[in-house]
Amino acid sequence: MRNYETIFILHPSFDEEAVTAAVEKFKGVIETEGGIIDNVDLWGKRRLAYEIDKVNEGIYVLVNFQAEAELPKELDRIFRITDGILRHIIVKLDK
């Protein structure tokens, strides 16, 4: 198992219920693929460094998890096809 962290930015029009549903969806993907979630940190709405699709703000979510090497590829695929995700990144953490 390797340590990873992912940060994803949700569209600012999401209400609290939609944000919770999106976070639970990605937690579920990690857990069903055999990963272990260490920490989920909801940073809330913040200003973006640059405009994305005429949007200046986004809702940031940080997730730390442990998983095998195949899981980040599947998680990346799901991020790409999910509506409302402005940006995402998955990083392997050093030991």
PDB file of C-alpha atoms in Angstrom:
ATOM      1  CA  MET A   1       0.000   0.000   0.000  1.00  0.00           C
ATOM      2  CA  ARG A   2       1.200   3.471  -0.915  1.00  0.00           C
ATOM      3  CA  ASN A   3       0.206   6.837   0.551  1.00  0.00           C
ATOM      4  CA  TYR A   4      -1.614   9.296  -1.712  1.00  0.00           C
ATOM      5  CA  GLU A   5      -3.418  12.579  -1.428  1.00  0.00           C
ATOM      6  CA  THR A   6      -5.919  14.071  -3.792  1.00  0.00           C
ATOM      7  CA  ILE A   7      -7.306  17.569  -3.973  1.00  0.00           C
ATOM      8  CA  PHE A   8     -10.359  18.238  -6.077  1.00  0.00           C
ATOM      9  CA  ILE A   9     -12.272  21.454  -6.715  1.00  0.00           C
ATOM     10  CA  LEU A  10     -16.045  21.365  -6.997  1.00  0.00           C
ATOM     11  CA  HIS A  11     -18.168  23.960  -8.794  1.00  0.00           C
ATOM     12  CA  PRO A  12     -19.162  26.760  -6.373  1.00  0.00           C
ATOM     13  CA  SER A  13     -22.867  26.381  -7.208  1.00  0.00           C
ATOM     14  CA  PHE A  14     -22.982  23.089  -5.281  1.00  0.00           C
ATOM     15  CA  ASP A  15     -24.985  23.332  -2.074  1.00  0.00           C
ATOM     16  CA  GLU A  16     -23.886  21.645   1.148  1.00  0.00           C
ATOM     17  CA  GLU A  17     -25.884  18.507   0.357  1.00  0.00           C
ATOM     18  CA  ALA A  18     -24.324  18.151  -3.122  1.00  0.00           C
ATOM     19  CA  VAL A  19     -20.822  18.664  -1.709  1.00  0.00           C
ATOM     20  CA  THR A  20     -21.415  15.933   0.883  1.00  0.00           C
ATOM     21  CA  ALA A  21     -22.742  13.601  -1.826  1.00  0.00           C
ATOM     22  CA  ALA A  22     -19.682  14.217  -4.038  1.00  0.00           C
ATOM     23  CA  VAL A  23     -17.258  13.612  -1.160  1.00  0.00           C
ATOM     24  CA  GLU A  24     -19.080  10.403  -0.222  1.00  0.00           C
ATOM     25  CA  LYS A  25     -18.983   9.262  -3.845  1.00  0.00           C
ATOM     26  CA  PHE A  26     -15.206   9.582  -4.044  1.00  0.00           C
ATOM     27  CA  LYS A  27     -14.718   8.062  -0.589  1.00  0.00           C
ATOM     28  CA  GLY A  28     -16.816   5.132  -1.777  1.00  0.00           C
ATOM     29  CA  VAL A  29     -14.679   4.713  -4.906  1.00  0.00           C
ATOM     30  CA  ILE A  30     -11.516   4.600  -2.806  1.00  0.00           C
ATOM     31  CA  GLU A  31     -12.957   2.127  -0.307  1.00  0.00           C
ATOM     32  CA  THR A  32     -14.529  -0.219  -2.865  1.00  0.00           C
ATOM     33  CA  GLU A  33     -11.235  -0.426  -4.763  1.00  0.00           C
ATOM     34  CA  GLY A  34      -9.468  -1.579  -1.579  1.00  0.00           C
ATOM     35  CA  GLY A  35      -8.101   1.761  -0.378  1.00  0.00           C
ATOM     36  CA  ILE A  36      -8.025   3.061   3.186  1.00  0.00           C
ATOM     37  CA  ILE A  37      -9.021   6.678   3.839  1.00  0.00           C
ATOM     38  CA  ASP A  38      -6.823   8.418   6.401  1.00  0.00           C
ATOM     39  CA  ASN A  39      -8.290  11.917   6.368  1.00  0.00           C
ATOM     40  CA  VAL A  40     -10.919  14.010   4.576  1.00  0.00           C
ATOM     41  CA  ASP A  41     -10.567  17.778   4.914  1.00  0.00           C
ATOM     42  CA  LEU A  42     -13.196  20.105   3.452  1.00  0.00           C
ATOM     43  CA  TRP A  43     -11.490  23.462   2.912  1.00  0.00           C
ATOM     44  CA  GLY A  44     -14.648  25.155   1.731  1.00  0.00           C
ATOM     45  CA  LYS A  45     -15.147  27.840  -0.902  1.00  0.00           C
ATOM     46  CA  ARG A  46     -11.984  29.662  -1.976  1.00  0.00           C
ATOM     47  CA  ARG A  47     -10.952  31.951  -4.792  1.00  0.00           C
ATOM     48  CA  LEU A  48      -9.225  30.230  -7.711  1.00  0.00           C
ATOM     49  CA  ALA A  49      -5.780  31.362  -8.849  1.00  0.00           C
ATOM     50  CA  TYR A  50      -7.183  31.812 -12.356  1.00  0.00           C
ATOM     51  CA  GLU A  51     -10.588  31.662 -13.996  1.00  0.00           C
ATOM     52  CA  ILE A  52     -11.806  28.232 -15.138  1.00  0.00           C
ATOM     53  CA  ASP A  53     -14.827  28.165 -17.474  1.00  0.00           C
ATOM     54  CA  LYS A  54     -15.810  31.696 -16.331  1.00  0.00           C
ATOM     55  CA  VAL A  55     -15.775  30.610 -12.661  1.00  0.00           C
ATOM     56  CA  ASN A  56     -13.634  32.442 -10.066  1.00  0.00           C
ATOM     57  CA  GLU A  57     -14.334  30.311  -6.975  1.00  0.00           C
ATOM     58  CA  GLY A  58     -14.417  26.638  -6.103  1.00  0.00           C
ATOM     59  CA  ILE A  59     -15.038  24.290  -3.178  1.00  0.00           C
ATOM     60  CA  TYR A  60     -11.791  22.548  -2.244  1.00  0.00           C
ATOM     61  CA  VAL A  61     -11.630  19.032  -0.758  1.00  0.00           C
ATOM     62  CA  LEU A  62      -8.437  17.243   0.368  1.00  0.00           C
ATOM     63  CA  VAL A  63      -8.412  13.449   0.845  1.00  0.00           C
ATOM     64  CA  ASN A  64      -5.441  11.453   2.192  1.00  0.00           C
ATOM     65  CA  PHE A  65      -5.603   7.724   1.535  1.00  0.00           C
ATOM     66  CA  GLN A  66      -3.609   4.498   1.198  1.00  0.00           C
ATOM     67  CA  ALA A  67      -4.035   2.308  -1.850  1.00  0.00           C
ATOM     68  CA  GLU A  68      -2.402   0.017  -4.365  1.00  0.00           C
ATOM     69  CA  ALA A  69      -0.896   1.511  -7.532  1.00  0.00           C
ATOM     70  CA  GLU A  70      -3.953   0.846  -9.735  1.00  0.00           C
ATOM     71  CA  LEU A  71      -6.442   2.868  -7.666  1.00  0.00           C
ATOM     72  CA  PRO A  72      -5.244   6.383  -8.648  1.00  0.00           C
ATOM     73  CA  LYS A  73      -5.786   5.556 -12.329  1.00  0.00           C
ATOM     74  CA  GLU A  74      -9.394   4.539 -11.679  1.00  0.00           C
ATOM     75  CA  LEU A  75      -9.979   7.541  -9.397  1.00  0.00           C
ATOM     76  CA  ASP A  76      -8.574   9.869 -12.079  1.00  0.00           C
ATOM     77  CA  ARG A  77     -10.942   8.348 -14.649  1.00  0.00           C
ATOM     78  CA  ILE A  78     -13.935   8.930 -12.385  1.00  0.00           C
ATOM     79  CA  PHE A  79     -12.864  12.528 -11.649  1.00  0.00           C
ATOM     80  CA  ARG A  80     -12.716  13.206 -15.399  1.00  0.00           C
ATOM     81  CA  ILE A  81     -16.243  11.953 -16.129  1.00  0.00           C
ATOM     82  CA  THR A  82     -17.946  13.529 -13.088  1.00  0.00           C
ATOM     83  CA  ASP A  83     -19.834  16.760 -13.703  1.00  0.00           C
ATOM     84  CA  GLY A  84     -19.031  19.615 -11.346  1.00  0.00           C
ATOM     85  CA  ILE A  85     -15.329  18.821 -10.881  1.00  0.00           C
ATOM     86  CA  LEU A  86     -13.350  21.865 -12.033  1.00  0.00           C
ATOM     87  CA  ARG A  87      -9.862  20.448 -11.348  1.00  0.00           C
ATOM     88  CA  HIS A  88      -8.263  17.527  -9.540  1.00  0.00           C
ATOM     89  CA  ILE A  89      -4.828  16.159  -8.776  1.00  0.00           C
ATOM     90  CA  ILE A  90      -3.633  12.886  -7.231  1.00  0.00           C
ATOM     91  CA  VAL A  91      -0.137  12.850  -5.702  1.00  0.00           C
ATOM     92  CA  LYS A  92       1.893   9.944  -4.327  1.00  0.00           C
ATOM     93  CA  LEU A  93       3.399  11.001  -0.990  1.00  0.00           C
ATOM     94  CA  ASP A  94       7.009  10.199  -0.087  1.00  0.00           C
ATOM     95  CA  LYS A  95       7.732   7.951   2.861  1.00  0.00           C
TER      96      LYS A  95
END
